[in-house]
CSV table of C-alpha atoms in Angstrom, one decimal:
chain,number,residue,atom,x,y,z
E,224,MET,CA,52.2,140.2,116.5
E,225,VAL,CA,52.6,138.7,120.3
E,226,SER,CA,56.6,137.8,121.2
E,227,GLU,CA,57.7,134.9,121.8
E,228,ILE,CA,59.2,136.1,125.3
E,229,TRP,CA,57.0,133.1,127.0
E,230,THR,CA,58.1,130.5,124.5
E,231,GLU,CA,62.0,131.5,124.9
E,232,LYS,CA,61.8,131.3,128.8
E,233,TYR,CA,60.0,128.2,128.8
E,234,ARG,CA,61.8,126.6,126.3
E,235,PRO,CA,62.8,122.5,127.3
E,236,ALA,CA,66.7,122.7,128.3
E,237,THR,CA,66.7,119.2,129.0
E,238,PHE,CA,65.3,115.6,127.4
E,239,THR,CA,63.2,114.7,129.9
E,240,GLU,CA,61.5,118.5,130.2
E,241,LEU,CA,59.9,118.3,126.3
E,242,VAL,CA,56.8,117.0,126.0
E,243,GLY,CA,54.3,114.6,123.9
E,244,GLN,CA,57.4,113.8,122.1
E,245,GLU,CA,58.3,110.6,124.1
E,246,GLU,CA,59.1,108.1,121.2
E,247,VAL,CA,61.8,110.6,119.2
E,248,VAL,CA,63.2,111.5,122.3
E,249,LYS,CA,63.9,108.3,123.3
E,250,ARG,CA,65.6,107.7,120.2
E,251,VAL,CA,67.2,110.5,119.6
E,252,GLU,CA,68.8,110.6,123.3
E,253,SER,CA,70.1,107.5,122.7
E,254,LEU,CA,72.4,108.4,119.5
E,255,VAL,CA,73.2,111.5,121.8
E,256,LYS,CA,74.2,108.8,124.4
E,257,THR,CA,76.5,108.1,121.5
E,258,LEU,CA,78.6,111.4,120.9
E,259,ASN,CA,77.9,110.9,116.7
E,260,ILE,CA,74.5,111.0,115.3
E,261,PRO,CA,74.4,110.9,111.5
E,262,HIS,CA,72.2,113.7,109.9
E,263,LEU,CA,69.1,114.1,110.9
E,264,LEU,CA,65.1,115.6,109.7
E,265,PHE,CA,62.9,116.3,112.0
E,266,ALA,CA,59.3,116.8,110.0
E,267,GLY,CA,56.0,117.3,111.2
E,268,PRO,CA,53.5,120.3,112.5
E,269,ALA,CA,54.3,123.9,113.6
E,270,GLY,CA,54.9,124.3,117.9
E,271,THR,CA,55.5,120.1,118.3
E,272,GLY,CA,59.9,121.3,119.9
E,273,LYS,CA,61.4,120.4,116.1
E,274,SER,CA,63.3,123.1,116.6
E,275,THR,CA,63.6,122.5,120.3
E,276,LEU,CA,64.8,119.2,120.0
E,277,ALA,CA,67.6,120.5,118.0
E,278,LEU,CA,68.7,123.1,120.2
E,279,ILE,CA,68.6,120.2,123.2
E,280,ILE,CA,71.0,117.6,121.4
E,281,VAL,CA,72.9,120.4,120.8
E,282,LYS,CA,73.8,121.9,124.1
E,283,GLU,CA,73.9,117.7,125.3
E,284,LEU,CA,76.7,117.0,123.3
E,285,PHE,CA,78.6,120.2,123.4
E,286,LYS,CA,77.9,121.4,126.6
E,287,GLN,CA,79.6,125.2,127.4
E,288,ASN,CA,81.2,125.4,123.6
E,289,TRP,CA,77.5,124.9,122.0
E,290,LYS,CA,78.0,128.0,120.1
E,291,GLU,CA,80.7,128.0,118.7
E,292,ASN,CA,79.7,124.1,116.6
E,293,TYR,CA,76.5,125.2,115.8
E,294,LEU,CA,74.9,127.4,113.8
E,295,GLU,CA,71.1,128.3,112.8
E,296,LEU,CA,70.1,129.3,109.2
E,297,ASN,CA,66.3,129.7,109.0
E,298,ALA,CA,65.8,128.2,104.7
E,299,SER,CA,62.8,130.1,104.6
E,300,ASP,CA,64.4,133.3,104.4
E,301,GLU,CA,67.8,131.6,102.4
E,302,ARG,CA,66.6,129.8,100.4
E,303,GLY,CA,68.6,130.0,97.7
E,304,ILE,CA,72.0,128.4,95.9
E,305,ASN,CA,74.4,130.9,97.8
E,306,ILE,CA,73.4,130.7,100.7
E,307,ILE,CA,74.0,126.3,101.3
E,308,ARG,CA,77.5,127.2,98.7
E,309,GLU,CA,78.5,130.4,101.0
E,310,LYS,CA,77.2,130.1,104.8
E,311,VAL,CA,76.7,126.5,105.1
E,312,LYS,CA,79.6,125.2,102.9
E,313,ASN,CA,82.3,127.3,104.9
E,314,PHE,CA,80.5,126.1,108.0
E,315,ALA,CA,81.3,122.8,107.3
E,316,ARG,CA,84.5,122.1,106.0
E,317,THR,CA,86.1,123.7,110.0
E,318,LYS,CA,86.2,121.0,112.9
E,319,SER,CA,85.0,121.4,116.1
E,320,LEU,CA,85.7,122.1,119.3
E,321,GLY,CA,86.0,120.1,122.5
E,322,PRO,CA,85.8,116.2,121.8
E,323,VAL,CA,82.7,116.0,118.8
E,324,PRO,CA,85.0,115.5,116.0
E,325,PHE,CA,82.3,117.6,114.0
E,326,LYS,CA,80.1,120.8,114.2
E,327,ILE,CA,75.8,120.6,113.7
E,328,ILE,CA,74.7,122.9,111.2
E,329,PHE,CA,70.5,123.8,111.5
E,330,LEU,CA,68.3,124.4,109.1
E,331,ASP,CA,65.1,125.5,110.3
E,332,GLU,CA,62.4,124.8,107.3
E,333,ALA,CA,64.4,122.6,104.4
E,334,ASP,CA,60.9,121.9,102.8
E,335,ALA,CA,61.8,126.2,101.6
E,336,LEU,CA,65.2,125.5,100.2
E,337,THR,CA,65.2,125.6,96.2
E,338,PRO,CA,65.7,122.3,94.1
E,339,GLU,CA,68.7,124.1,93.3
E,340,ALA,CA,70.4,124.6,97.0
E,341,GLN,CA,68.7,121.2,98.2
E,342,GLN,CA,70.9,119.1,95.4
E,343,ALA,CA,74.1,121.4,96.5
E,344,LEU,CA,73.1,120.4,99.6
E,345,ARG,CA,72.9,116.9,99.2
E,346,ARG,CA,76.3,117.2,98.0
E,347,THR,CA,77.9,118.9,100.9
E,348,MET,CA,76.2,116.5,103.5
E,349,GLU,CA,78.5,114.2,101.8
E,350,ASN,CA,81.6,116.0,101.2
E,351,TYR,CA,81.5,116.9,105.0
E,352,SER,CA,80.1,114.1,107.1
E,353,ALA,CA,83.2,113.9,109.0
E,354,THR,CA,83.6,117.4,110.0
E,355,CYS,CA,79.6,118.4,111.0
E,356,ARG,CA,76.6,116.7,110.9
E,357,PHE,CA,73.4,118.6,109.1
E,358,ILE,CA,70.1,118.3,111.3
E,359,LEU,CA,66.7,119.3,108.9
E,360,SER,CA,63.3,120.8,109.8
E,361,CYS,CA,60.5,120.0,107.6
E,362,ASN,CA,56.9,120.5,108.2
E,363,TYR,CA,56.8,118.1,104.7
E,364,SER,CA,58.7,115.8,104.9
E,365,SER,CA,57.7,115.4,101.2
E,366,LYS,CA,59.1,118.0,99.6
E,367,ILE,CA,62.8,117.0,100.8
E,368,ILE,CA,64.4,115.6,98.0
E,369,ASP,CA,65.0,111.4,98.3
E,370,PRO,CA,68.6,112.0,98.0
E,371,ILE,CA,68.4,114.6,101.1
E,372,GLN,CA,66.1,111.8,103.2
E,373,SER,CA,67.9,109.0,102.2
E,374,ARG,CA,71.3,110.1,104.1
E,375,CYS,CA,69.3,110.8,107.2
E,376,ALA,CA,67.5,109.6,110.6
E,377,ILE,CA,64.6,110.8,109.7
E,378,PHE,CA,61.5,111.6,112.5
E,379,ARG,CA,58.2,112.1,113.4
E,380,PHE,CA,56.7,114.7,115.2
E,381,LYS,CA,52.7,114.7,115.9
E,382,LEU,CA,50.6,117.9,117.4
E,383,LEU,CA,51.1,117.6,121.5
E,384,GLU,CA,48.0,115.9,123.3
E,385,LYS,CA,45.9,118.0,125.1
E,386,ARG,CA,47.8,116.0,128.7
E,387,ASP,CA,50.8,117.5,127.3
E,388,ILE,CA,49.7,121.0,126.3
E,389,SER,CA,48.2,121.4,130.4
E,390,LYS,CA,51.7,120.6,131.2
E,391,VAL,CA,53.1,123.7,129.5
E,392,ILE,CA,50.3,125.5,130.4
E,393,GLN,CA,50.4,124.9,134.3
E,394,ARG,CA,54.4,124.8,134.8
E,395,ILE,CA,53.9,128.2,133.3
E,396,ILE,CA,50.4,129.5,135.2
E,397,GLU,CA,52.8,128.3,138.9
E,398,THR,CA,55.1,130.8,138.0
E,399,GLU,CA,53.8,133.6,136.5
E,400,ASN,CA,51.3,133.6,139.9
E,401,LEU,CA,48.2,133.6,136.9
E,402,VAL,CA,44.6,132.4,137.8
E,403,ILE,CA,43.1,130.2,135.3
E,404,ASN,CA,39.7,127.6,135.3
E,405,PRO,CA,39.8,124.6,133.3
E,406,GLU,CA,36.9,126.1,131.0
E,407,SER,CA,39.4,128.5,130.2
E,408,PHE,CA,42.3,125.8,129.8
E,409,GLU,CA,39.8,123.9,127.4
E,410,ILE,CA,39.6,127.7,125.2
E,411,ILE,CA,43.5,127.3,125.0
E,412,TYR,CA,43.4,123.5,124.0
E,413,GLU,CA,41.3,124.3,121.7
E,414,CYS,CA,42.4,127.4,120.0
E,415,SER,CA,46.0,126.2,119.7
E,416,GLU,CA,45.5,122.6,117.7
E,417,GLY,CA,47.8,120.8,119.5
E,418,ASP,CA,51.0,123.6,119.2
E,419,CYS,CA,52.3,124.3,122.1
E,420,ARG,CA,54.1,127.7,120.7
E,421,ARG,CA,50.2,129.3,120.2
E,422,ALA,CA,49.0,128.1,123.4
E,423,ILE,CA,52.0,130.1,125.2
E,424,ASN,CA,51.5,132.8,123.1
E,425,ILE,CA,47.9,133.2,123.6
E,426,LEU,CA,48.8,132.3,127.5
E,427,GLN,CA,51.4,135.5,127.1
E,428,SER,CA,48.6,138.2,125.2
E,429,THR,CA,45.4,137.0,127.8
E,430,ALA,CA,47.9,137.9,130.9
E,431,SER,CA,49.5,140.5,129.9
E,432,VAL,CA,46.1,142.4,130.5
E,433,SER,CA,45.1,140.6,133.0
E,434,PRO,CA,46.1,138.1,135.6
E,435,ASN,CA,43.0,136.4,136.0
E,436,ILE,CA,42.7,133.9,132.6
E,437,THR,CA,38.8,134.2,132.1
E,438,PRO,CA,36.7,132.6,129.1
E,439,ASN,CA,35.6,135.7,128.5
E,440,LEU,CA,39.1,137.7,128.1
E,441,LEU,CA,39.9,135.1,125.9
E,442,SER,CA,37.5,136.0,123.1
E,443,THR,CA,38.8,139.2,122.9
E,444,ILE,CA,41.8,137.8,122.3
E,445,ILE,CA,41.3,134.7,120.4
E,446,SER,CA,40.7,136.0,116.6
E,447,GLY,CA,37.5,133.8,115.8
E,448,ALA,CA,34.1,132.4,115.9
E,449,LYS,CA,32.5,131.6,119.4
E,450,PRO,CA,31.5,127.7,119.4
E,451,LYS,CA,28.1,129.1,120.6
E,452,ASP,CA,27.1,131.8,117.9
E,453,ILE,CA,28.4,128.8,115.2
E,454,LYS,CA,26.3,126.3,116.8
E,455,ILE,CA,23.2,128.1,116.2
E,456,VAL,CA,23.6,129.8,112.5
E,457,LEU,CA,23.8,125.7,111.8
E,458,GLU,CA,20.6,125.2,113.8
E,459,TYR,CA,18.6,127.8,112.7
E,460,ALA,CA,19.4,126.5,109.2
E,461,LEU,CA,18.7,122.6,110.1
E,462,SER,CA,15.6,123.6,111.3
E,463,GLY,CA,14.8,124.7,108.2
E,464,ASP,CA,15.0,128.8,109.0
E,465,PHE,CA,17.7,130.3,106.4
E,466,GLN,CA,16.6,133.8,107.1
E,467,LYS,CA,18.1,133.8,110.3
E,468,SER,CA,20.4,131.5,110.4
E,469,ARG,CA,21.7,133.9,107.3
E,470,GLU,CA,21.2,137.5,110.0
E,471,LYS,CA,22.9,135.6,112.6
E,472,LEU,CA,26.1,134.2,110.2
E,473,LEU,CA,26.8,138.0,109.2
E,474,GLU,CA,26.0,139.1,112.7
E,475,THR,CA,29.0,137.2,113.7
E,476,MET,CA,31.4,137.9,111.2
E,477,LEU,CA,30.4,141.9,111.3
E,478,ARG,CA,30.9,141.6,114.9
E,479,GLN,CA,33.8,139.4,115.6
E,480,SER,CA,35.8,140.8,112.8
E,481,ILE,CA,36.6,137.3,111.8
E,482,SER,CA,37.0,135.9,107.7
E,483,GLY,CA,35.2,133.5,105.7
E,484,GLN,CA,37.7,130.8,105.8
E,485,GLU,CA,38.3,130.9,109.8
E,486,VAL,CA,34.3,130.7,109.7
E,487,ILE,CA,34.4,127.7,107.5
E,488,LYS,CA,37.2,126.0,110.2
E,489,SER,CA,34.4,127.0,112.9
E,490,ILE,CA,32.0,125.3,111.0
E,491,GLN,CA,33.8,122.1,110.0
E,492,LYS,CA,34.2,121.6,113.7
E,493,GLU,CA,30.6,121.5,114.6
E,494,ILE,CA,29.4,119.5,112.3
E,495,TRP,CA,30.6,116.8,114.4
E,496,ASN,CA,28.5,118.5,117.1
E,497,LEU,CA,24.9,118.3,115.7
E,498,PRO,CA,23.4,116.1,116.1
E,499,ILE,CA,22.5,114.4,112.9
E,500,GLU,CA,22.9,110.8,111.1
E,501,PRO,CA,26.8,110.9,110.0
E,502,GLU,CA,25.9,110.3,106.6
E,503,ILE,CA,24.9,113.9,106.3
E,504,LYS,CA,27.8,115.0,108.7
E,505,VAL,CA,29.9,113.3,105.7
E,506,LYS,CA,27.7,115.1,102.9
E,507,LEU,CA,28.4,118.7,104.7
E,508,THR,CA,31.8,117.9,105.5
E,509,GLU,CA,31.3,117.6,101.5
E,510,LYS,CA,30.0,121.0,101.2
E,511,THR,CA,32.1,122.9,103.5
E,512,GLY,CA,35.4,122.1,102.2
E,513,GLU,CA,34.1,122.2,98.3
E,514,ALA,CA,32.6,126.5,100.0
E,515,GLU,CA,36.2,126.4,101.7
E,516,PHE,CA,38.8,126.6,98.5
E,517,ARG,CA,35.7,128.9,96.5
E,518,ILE,CA,36.6,131.4,98.7
E,519,VAL,CA,40.7,130.1,98.9
E,520,GLU,CA,40.3,130.6,95.4
E,521,GLY,CA,38.5,134.3,95.3
E,522,SER,CA,35.3,134.1,95.4
E,523,ASP,CA,32.9,136.0,97.5
E,524,PRO,CA,32.4,134.7,101.2
E,525,PHE,CA,29.8,135.7,102.5
E,526,ILE,CA,28.0,133.8,99.0
E,527,GLN,CA,29.7,131.0,99.5
E,528,LEU,CA,29.0,130.8,103.0
E,529,GLN,CA,25.2,131.9,102.1
E,530,ALA,CA,25.3,129.2,99.7
E,531,LEU,CA,26.8,126.5,102.3
E,532,LEU,CA,24.0,127.0,105.0
E,533,ALA,CA,21.6,126.5,101.9
E,534,SER,CA,23.3,122.9,102.2
E,535,PHE,CA,22.4,122.6,105.7
E,536,VAL,CA,18.8,123.6,104.9
E,537,LEU,CA,18.5,121.4,102.4
E,538,ALA,CA,19.9,118.1,105.0
E,539,GLY,CA,17.2,119.7,107.7
E,540,LEU,CA,14.5,119.2,104.7
E,541,GLY,CA,16.0,115.4,104.3
E,542,LYS,CA,17.1,116.9,101.2
E,543,ASP,CA,20.3,116.8,98.7
């Protein structure tokens, strides 16, 4: 598992350094300037800056005293009602140090809290609002009960765009004296899928081998099917050559040690680059979803992938 040393090292320290969430940052910064924020709920995908923004808020409010006025809990590890009754309540009932009249509790992955714990948290938020503010972070706001959502100002984070990832990667490249070409950056961005933390970890893993970030080096670090290999598999299938398509798929899976689900994701992406009619792309996407569901439910991955290739062969022959 890759360490997150660079993730911490290059964590933004101010509102202006946080990339990709300009609208959210603008609204939050205006609240912080008043030194009086409501309870906050940050919802969105992983690696988009939710935890970082919470830290920036705390440091802007409390300056050098931020550690004494801040409690961070990961709700996926500590998700029971006792955590809310003990740790959270004990911290919330004490007064803050400094001019700001409240402390801040940050609950990361709050959607992992049990329903009972969320009900207890609702009462705690209500009873201790004078001495404590809560910042909740989650991937899916729908998993947070309505009484908590109604008590919070909700901010929705989006996946980072290419230009945002580029800013972060370029800053690291310059600081760490690395060398990277546009093709390598494209690979990092495609694999990160808008997750800044994943992009940084891929870069860190590759840089630990060599300061020259090349596509070949990245392919050895990243566990996933190469788009060009999947493209060949699908081209064989669409041309009607099921045997060659099947052999190439097996070779790709064995040589690169990738799972059926990873192949499915690569196929789904590559479908939209194929020179076929949009209607056929829609049908093949549906078939891809069915195969992925069966694999997740426990079916044999290679058998399901062969069945999927058979669908591509039929599509290439103009049959359903």
